[in-house]
């Protein structure tokens, strides 16, 4: 069975219909836009079944701008989008992280996931998105 939950109306931490835990949660292209991505990470961790899986899909990034430009064919476009959309969103509340489109690189992501209680973190690259 599949349950689609809208986090605006039913916070993820309550589990499916408030009656348990999710076996699988998908988060697509959103963590870098959040003011407090760790809050969602902790909420998802508490909502997952013990062997549950959280699949996070986000933009491939490197730890610094020069590496992004060198290794990412869409870096210029992504930085433009980030300045107009992602950074303002991530900075829209006091203390916002402001990670932006290319600021949520795998090493930072893994550090954040582990600090929020995830013990198994794997990173995969999507073919065609890097030089």
CSV table of N, CA and C in Angstrom, one decimal:
chain,number,residue,atom,x,y,z
A,1,UNK,N,0.8,-1.2,0.0
A,1,UNK,CA,0.0,0.0,0.0
A,1,UNK,C,0.9,1.2,0.0
A,2,UNK,N,0.4,2.3,-0.6
A,2,UNK,CA,1.1,3.6,-0.7
A,2,UNK,C,0.2,4.6,0.0
A,3,UNK,N,0.9,5.4,0.8
A,3,UNK,CA,0.2,6.6,1.4
A,3,UNK,C,1.0,7.8,1.0
A,4,UNK,N,0.3,8.8,0.4
A,4,UNK,CA,1.0,10.1,0.1
A,4,UNK,C,0.6,11.0,1.1
A,5,UNK,N,1.6,11.5,1.8
A,5,UNK,CA,1.3,12.5,3.0
A,5,UNK,C,1.7,13.9,2.6
A,6,UNK,N,0.9,14.8,2.8
A,6,UNK,CA,1.2,16.2,2.6
A,6,UNK,C,1.7,16.8,4.0
A,7,UNK,N,3.0,17.1,4.1
A,7,UNK,CA,3.6,17.5,5.3
A,7,UNK,C,2.9,18.8,5.8
A,8,UNK,N,2.3,19.6,5.0
A,8,UNK,CA,1.6,20.8,5.4
A,8,UNK,C,0.4,20.5,6.3
A,9,UNK,N,-0.3,19.4,5.9
A,9,UNK,CA,-1.5,19.1,6.6
A,9,UNK,C,-1.4,18.0,7.6
A,10,UNK,N,-0.4,17.1,7.4
A,10,UNK,CA,-0.1,16.0,8.3
A,10,UNK,C,1.4,15.9,8.5
A,11,UNK,N,1.9,16.5,9.6
A,11,UNK,CA,3.4,16.4,9.8
A,11,UNK,C,3.9,15.0,9.7
A,12,UNK,N,5.1,14.9,9.1
A,12,UNK,CA,5.7,13.6,8.8
A,12,UNK,C,5.9,12.8,10.1
A,13,UNK,N,6.3,13.5,11.2
A,13,UNK,CA,6.6,12.8,12.4
A,13,UNK,C,5.5,12.0,13.0
A,14,UNK,N,4.2,12.2,12.6
A,14,UNK,CA,3.1,11.4,13.1
A,14,UNK,C,3.0,10.1,12.4
A,15,UNK,N,3.7,9.9,11.4
A,15,UNK,CA,3.7,8.6,10.7
A,15,UNK,C,2.4,8.5,9.8
A,16,UNK,N,2.3,7.4,9.1
A,16,UNK,CA,1.1,7.3,8.2
A,16,UNK,C,-0.2,7.4,9.0
A,17,UNK,N,-1.0,8.4,8.8
A,17,UNK,CA,-2.3,8.6,9.5
A,17,UNK,C,-2.1,8.5,11.0
A,18,UNK,N,-0.9,8.9,11.5
A,18,UNK,CA,-0.7,8.9,12.9
A,18,UNK,C,-0.7,7.5,13.6
A,19,UNK,N,-0.6,6.4,12.8
A,19,UNK,CA,-0.7,5.1,13.3
A,19,UNK,C,0.6,4.2,13.2
A,20,UNK,N,1.7,4.8,13.0
A,20,UNK,CA,2.9,4.0,12.9
A,20,UNK,C,4.0,4.7,12.2
A,21,UNK,N,4.8,3.9,11.5
A,21,UNK,CA,6.0,4.4,10.8
A,21,UNK,C,6.0,4.2,9.4
A,22,UNK,N,6.7,5.0,8.6
A,22,UNK,CA,6.8,4.8,7.2
A,22,UNK,C,8.0,3.8,6.9
A,23,UNK,N,7.8,3.0,5.9
A,23,UNK,CA,8.9,2.1,5.4
A,23,UNK,C,9.8,2.9,4.4
A,24,UNK,N,9.2,3.9,3.7
A,24,UNK,CA,9.9,4.6,2.7
A,24,UNK,C,9.4,6.0,2.6
A,25,UNK,N,10.4,7.0,2.6
A,25,UNK,CA,10.0,8.4,2.4
A,25,UNK,C,10.9,8.9,1.3
A,26,UNK,N,10.3,9.7,0.4
A,26,UNK,CA,11.0,10.4,-0.7
A,26,UNK,C,11.0,11.9,-0.5
A,27,UNK,N,12.1,12.5,-0.7
A,27,UNK,CA,12.3,13.9,-0.6
A,27,UNK,C,13.0,14.4,-1.8
A,28,UNK,N,12.4,15.1,-2.7
A,28,UNK,CA,13.0,15.5,-4.0
A,28,UNK,C,13.3,17.0,-4.1
A,29,UNK,N,14.6,17.3,-4.2
A,29,UNK,CA,15.0,18.7,-4.5
A,29,UNK,C,14.4,19.7,-3.5
A,30,UNK,N,14.5,19.4,-2.2
A,30,UNK,CA,13.9,20.3,-1.2
A,30,UNK,C,14.8,20.7,0.0
A,31,UNK,N,15.7,19.8,0.4
A,31,UNK,CA,16.5,20.1,1.6
A,31,UNK,C,17.3,21.3,1.5
A,32,UNK,N,17.9,21.6,0.4
A,32,UNK,CA,18.7,22.8,0.2
A,32,UNK,C,18.0,24.1,0.3
A,33,UNK,N,16.6,24.0,0.1
A,33,UNK,CA,15.8,25.2,0.1
A,33,UNK,C,15.3,25.5,1.5
A,34,UNK,N,15.4,24.6,2.5
A,34,UNK,CA,14.8,24.8,3.8
A,34,UNK,C,15.6,25.7,4.7
A,35,UNK,N,14.9,26.4,5.6
A,35,UNK,CA,15.6,27.2,6.6
A,35,UNK,C,16.3,26.4,7.6
A,36,UNK,N,15.6,25.2,7.9
A,36,UNK,CA,16.1,24.3,9.0
A,36,UNK,C,16.0,22.9,8.5
A,37,UNK,N,16.9,22.5,7.6
A,37,UNK,CA,16.8,21.1,7.1
A,37,UNK,C,17.0,20.0,8.1
A,38,UNK,N,17.7,20.4,9.2
A,38,UNK,CA,17.9,19.4,10.3
A,38,UNK,C,16.6,19.1,11.0
A,39,UNK,N,15.7,20.0,11.1
A,39,UNK,CA,14.4,19.8,11.7
A,39,UNK,C,13.7,18.7,10.9
A,40,UNK,N,13.7,18.8,9.6
A,40,UNK,CA,13.0,17.8,8.8
A,40,UNK,C,13.7,16.5,8.9
A,41,UNK,N,15.1,16.5,8.9
A,41,UNK,CA,15.8,15.3,9.1
A,41,UNK,C,15.5,14.5,10.4
A,42,UNK,N,15.4,15.3,11.5
A,42,UNK,CA,15.0,14.6,12.7
A,42,UNK,C,13.5,14.1,12.7
A,43,UNK,N,12.7,14.9,12.1
A,43,UNK,CA,11.3,14.4,12.0
A,43,UNK,C,11.1,13.2,11.1
A,44,UNK,N,11.9,13.1,10.0
A,44,UNK,CA,11.8,11.9,9.2
A,44,UNK,C,12.4,10.7,9.9
A,45,UNK,N,13.5,11.0,10.6
A,45,UNK,CA,14.2,9.9,11.4
A,45,UNK,C,13.2,9.3,12.3
A,46,UNK,N,12.4,10.1,13.0
A,46,UNK,CA,11.4,9.6,14.0
A,46,UNK,C,10.2,8.9,13.3
A,47,UNK,N,10.0,9.2,12.1
A,47,UNK,CA,8.8,8.7,11.4
A,47,UNK,C,9.1,7.4,10.6
A,48,UNK,N,10.4,7.1,10.4
A,48,UNK,CA,10.8,5.9,9.7
A,48,UNK,C,10.7,4.7,10.5
A,49,UNK,N,10.3,3.6,9.9
A,49,UNK,CA,10.4,2.3,10.6
A,49,UNK,C,11.9,2.0,10.8
A,50,UNK,N,12.2,1.1,11.8
A,50,UNK,CA,13.6,0.8,12.1
A,50,UNK,C,14.4,0.4,10.9
A,51,UNK,N,13.9,-0.3,9.9
A,51,UNK,CA,14.7,-0.6,8.7
A,51,UNK,C,14.2,0.2,7.5
A,52,UNK,N,13.5,1.4,7.8
A,52,UNK,CA,12.9,2.2,6.7
A,52,UNK,C,14.0,2.9,5.9
A,53,UNK,N,13.7,3.4,4.7
A,53,UNK,CA,14.6,4.0,3.8
A,53,UNK,C,14.1,5.5,3.5
A,54,UNK,N,15.0,6.4,3.6
A,54,UNK,CA,14.6,7.8,3.2
A,54,UNK,C,15.5,8.1,2.0
A,55,UNK,N,14.9,8.2,0.8
A,55,UNK,CA,15.5,8.6,-0.4
A,55,UNK,C,15.5,10.1,-0.6
A,56,UNK,N,16.7,10.7,-0.6
A,56,UNK,CA,16.8,12.1,-0.8
A,56,UNK,C,17.4,12.4,-2.1
A,57,UNK,N,16.7,13.1,-3.0
A,57,UNK,CA,17.3,13.5,-4.3
A,57,UNK,C,17.6,15.0,-4.3
A,58,UNK,N,18.8,15.4,-4.5
A,58,UNK,CA,19.1,16.8,-4.5
A,58,UNK,C,20.2,17.0,-5.6
A,59,UNK,N,20.4,18.3,-5.9
A,59,UNK,CA,21.4,18.6,-6.9
A,59,UNK,C,22.8,18.2,-6.5
A,60,UNK,N,23.5,17.6,-7.5
A,60,UNK,CA,24.9,17.2,-7.3
A,60,UNK,C,25.7,18.4,-7.1
A,61,UNK,N,26.5,18.5,-6.0
A,61,UNK,CA,27.3,19.6,-5.7
A,61,UNK,C,28.7,19.2,-5.2
A,62,UNK,N,29.6,20.2,-5.3
A,62,UNK,CA,31.0,20.0,-4.8
A,62,UNK,C,31.1,21.0,-3.6
A,63,UNK,N,32.1,20.9,-2.8
A,63,UNK,CA,32.3,21.7,-1.6
A,63,UNK,C,32.6,23.2,-1.9
A,64,UNK,N,33.0,23.6,-3.1
A,64,UNK,CA,33.3,25.0,-3.4
A,64,UNK,C,32.9,25.4,-4.8
A,65,UNK,N,32.7,26.7,-5.0
A,65,UNK,CA,32.2,27.2,-6.3
A,65,UNK,C,33.1,26.8,-7.5
A,66,UNK,N,34.4,26.9,-7.4
A,66,UNK,CA,35.3,26.6,-8.5
A,66,UNK,C,35.1,25.1,-8.9
A,67,UNK,N,35.0,24.2,-7.9
A,67,UNK,CA,34.8,22.8,-8.3
A,67,UNK,C,33.5,22.5,-8.9
A,68,UNK,N,32.4,23.3,-8.4
A,68,UNK,CA,31.1,23.1,-9.1
A,68,UNK,C,31.2,23.5,-10.5
A,69,UNK,N,31.8,24.6,-10.8
A,69,UNK,CA,31.9,25.1,-12.2
A,69,UNK,C,32.7,24.2,-13.0
A,70,UNK,N,33.8,23.6,-12.5
A,70,UNK,CA,34.6,22.7,-13.2
A,70,UNK,C,34.0,21.4,-13.5
A,71,UNK,N,33.2,20.9,-12.5
A,71,UNK,CA,32.7,19.5,-12.7
A,71,UNK,C,31.2,19.4,-13.0
A,72,UNK,N,30.5,20.5,-13.0
A,72,UNK,CA,29.0,20.4,-13.1
A,72,UNK,C,28.6,21.3,-14.4
A,73,UNK,N,28.1,20.6,-15.4
A,73,UNK,CA,27.8,21.3,-16.6
A,73,UNK,C,26.7,22.4,-16.4
A,74,UNK,N,25.8,22.3,-15.4
A,74,UNK,CA,24.8,23.2,-15.2
A,74,UNK,C,25.0,24.2,-14.1
A,75,UNK,N,26.3,24.3,-13.6
A,75,UNK,CA,26.6,25.1,-12.5
A,75,UNK,C,26.2,26.6,-12.6
A,76,UNK,N,26.5,27.2,-13.7
A,76,UNK,CA,26.1,28.6,-13.9
A,76,UNK,C,24.6,28.8,-13.8
A,77,UNK,N,23.9,28.0,-14.5
A,77,UNK,CA,22.4,28.1,-14.4
A,77,UNK,C,21.9,27.8,-13.0
A,78,UNK,N,22.5,26.8,-12.3
A,78,UNK,CA,22.0,26.5,-11.0
A,78,UNK,C,22.4,27.6,-10.0
A,79,UNK,N,23.5,28.3,-10.1
A,79,UNK,CA,23.9,29.4,-9.3
A,79,UNK,C,22.9,30.5,-9.5
A,80,UNK,N,22.5,30.8,-10.8
A,80,UNK,CA,21.5,31.8,-11.0
A,80,UNK,C,20.2,31.6,-10.4
A,81,UNK,N,19.7,30.3,-10.5
A,81,UNK,CA,18.5,29.9,-9.9
A,81,UNK,C,18.6,30.0,-8.4
A,82,UNK,N,19.7,29.6,-7.8
A,82,UNK,CA,19.9,29.6,-6.4
A,82,UNK,C,19.8,31.0,-5.8
A,83,UNK,N,20.4,32.0,-6.5
A,83,UNK,CA,20.4,33.4,-6.0
A,83,UNK,C,18.9,33.9,-6.0
A,84,UNK,N,18.1,33.5,-7.0
A,84,UNK,CA,16.8,34.0,-7.1
A,84,UNK,C,15.8,33.3,-6.3
A,85,UNK,N,16.0,32.0,-6.1
A,85,UNK,CA,14.9,31.2,-5.4
A,85,UNK,C,15.4,30.4,-4.1
A,86,UNK,N,16.5,29.6,-4.3
A,86,UNK,CA,16.9,28.8,-3.2
A,86,UNK,C,17.5,29.5,-2.0
A,87,UNK,N,18.4,30.4,-2.2
A,87,UNK,CA,19.0,31.1,-1.1
A,87,UNK,C,17.9,32.0,-0.4
A,88,UNK,N,17.1,32.8,-1.1
A,88,UNK,CA,16.1,33.5,-0.3
A,88,UNK,C,15.1,32.6,0.5
A,89,UNK,N,14.8,31.4,0.0
A,89,UNK,CA,14.0,30.5,0.7
A,89,UNK,C,14.7,30.0,2.0
A,90,UNK,N,16.0,29.6,1.8
A,90,UNK,CA,16.8,29.1,2.9
A,90,UNK,C,17.1,30.1,3.9
A,91,UNK,N,17.0,31.4,3.6
A,91,UNK,CA,17.4,32.5,4.5
A,91,UNK,C,16.1,33.2,5.0
A,92,UNK,N,14.9,32.7,4.7
A,92,UNK,CA,13.7,33.4,5.0
A,92,UNK,C,13.2,33.4,6.4
A,93,UNK,N,14.0,32.7,7.3
A,93,UNK,CA,13.7,32.8,8.7
A,93,UNK,C,15.0,33.0,9.5
A,94,UNK,N,14.8,33.6,10.6
A,94,UNK,CA,16.0,33.8,11.5
A,94,UNK,C,16.8,32.5,11.6
A,95,UNK,N,18.1,32.6,11.4
A,95,UNK,CA,19.0,31.4,11.6
A,95,UNK,C,18.9,30.5,10.4
A,96,UNK,N,18.3,30.8,9.3
A,96,UNK,CA,18.2,30.0,8.1
A,96,UNK,C,19.5,29.6,7.6
A,97,UNK,N,19.6,28.3,7.2
A,97,UNK,CA,20.9,27.8,6.7
A,97,UNK,C,21.4,28.4,5.4
A,98,UNK,N,20.5,28.7,4.5
A,98,UNK,CA,20.9,29.3,3.2
A,98,UNK,C,21.9,28.4,2.4
A,99,UNK,N,21.6,27.2,2.3
A,99,UNK,CA,22.5,26.3,1.6
A,99,UNK,C,22.5,26.5,0.1
A,100,UNK,N,21.4,26.9,-0.4
A,100,UNK,CA,21.3,27.1,-1.9
A,100,UNK,C,21.4,25.9,-2.7
A,101,UNK,N,21.3,26.1,-4.0
A,101,UNK,CA,21.3,25.0,-5.0
A,101,UNK,C,22.5,24.1,-4.9
A,102,UNK,N,23.7,24.7,-4.8
A,102,UNK,CA,24.9,24.0,-4.8
A,102,UNK,C,25.7,24.0,-3.5
A,103,UNK,N,25.0,24.3,-2.4
A,103,UNK,CA,25.6,24.4,-1.1
A,103,UNK,C,25.4,23.1,-0.3
A,104,UNK,N,24.7,22.2,-0.8
A,104,UNK,CA,24.3,21.0,0.0
A,104,UNK,C,25.1,19.8,-0.6
A,105,UNK,N,26.4,19.8,-0.5
A,105,UNK,CA,27.3,18.8,-1.1
A,105,UNK,C,27.2,17.5,-0.3
A,106,UNK,N,27.6,16.4,-0.8
A,106,UNK,CA,27.5,15.1,-0.1
A,106,UNK,C,28.2,15.1,1.2
A,107,UNK,N,29.4,15.7,1.4
A,107,UNK,CA,30.1,15.6,2.7
A,107,UNK,C,29.2,16.3,3.8
A,108,UNK,N,28.7,17.5,3.4
A,108,UNK,CA,27.9,18.2,4.4
A,108,UNK,C,26.6,17.5,4.6
A,109,UNK,N,26.0,16.9,3.6
A,109,UNK,CA,24.8,16.2,3.8
A,109,UNK,C,25.0,15.0,4.7
A,110,UNK,N,26.0,14.3,4.5
A,110,UNK,CA,26.3,13.1,5.4
A,110,UNK,C,26.5,13.5,6.8
A,111,UNK,N,27.2,14.6,7.0
A,111,UNK,CA,27.5,15.1,8.4
A,111,UNK,C,26.1,15.5,9.0
A,112,UNK,N,25.3,16.2,8.3
A,112,UNK,CA,23.9,16.6,8.8
A,112,UNK,C,23.1,15.4,9.1
A,113,UNK,N,23.0,14.4,8.2
A,113,UNK,CA,22.2,13.2,8.4
A,113,UNK,C,22.7,12.4,9.6
A,114,UNK,N,24.0,12.3,9.8
A,114,UNK,CA,24.5,11.5,10.9
A,114,UNK,C,24.2,12.3,12.2
A,115,UNK,N,24.3,13.6,12.2
A,115,UNK,CA,24.0,14.4,13.4
A,115,UNK,C,22.5,14.3,13.8
A,116,UNK,N,21.7,13.9,12.9
A,116,UNK,CA,20.3,13.8,13.1
A,116,UNK,C,19.8,12.4,13.4
A,117,UNK,N,20.8,11.5,13.6
A,117,UNK,CA,20.4,10.1,14.0
A,117,UNK,C,20.5,9.0,12.9
A,118,UNK,N,20.9,9.4,11.7
A,118,UNK,CA,21.0,8.4,10.6
A,118,UNK,C,22.3,7.7,10.7
A,119,UNK,N,22.3,6.4,10.8
A,119,UNK,CA,23.6,5.6,10.9
A,119,UNK,C,24.1,5.1,9.6
A,120,UNK,N,23.2,5.0,8.6
A,120,UNK,CA,23.6,4.5,7.3
A,120,UNK,C,23.3,5.5,6.3
A,121,UNK,N,24.3,6.1,5.6
A,121,UNK,CA,24.1,7.1,4.6
A,121,UNK,C,24.9,6.7,3.4
A,122,UNK,N,24.2,6.6,2.2
A,122,UNK,CA,24.9,6.3,1.0
A,122,UNK,C,24.6,7.4,0.0
A,123,UNK,N,25.6,7.7,-0.8
A,123,UNK,CA,25.4,8.7,-1.9
A,123,UNK,C,25.6,8.1,-3.2
A,124,UNK,N,24.7,8.5,-4.1
A,124,UNK,CA,24.7,8.0,-5.5
A,124,UNK,C,24.8,9.2,-6.4
A,125,UNK,N,25.5,9.0,-7.5
A,125,UNK,CA,25.5,10.1,-8.6
A,125,UNK,C,24.5,9.7,-9.7
A,126,UNK,N,23.8,10.7,-10.2
A,126,UNK,CA,22.9,10.5,-11.3
A,126,UNK,C,23.7,10.7,-12.6
A,127,UNK,N,23.6,9.7,-13.5
A,127,UNK,CA,24.4,9.8,-14.7
A,127,UNK,C,24.0,11.0,-15.5
A,128,UNK,N,25.0,11.6,-16.1
A,128,UNK,CA,24.8,12.7,-17.0
A,128,UNK,C,24.7,14.1,-16.4
A,129,UNK,N,24.9,14.1,-15.1
A,129,UNK,CA,24.8,15.4,-14.4
A,129,UNK,C,26.2,16.0,-14.0
A,130,UNK,N,27.2,15.3,-14.3
A,130,UNK,CA,28.6,15.8,-14.0
A,130,UNK,C,29.5,15.5,-15.1
A,131,UNK,N,30.5,16.3,-15.2
A,131,UNK,CA,31.5,16.1,-16.3
A,131,UNK,C,32.5,15.0,-15.9
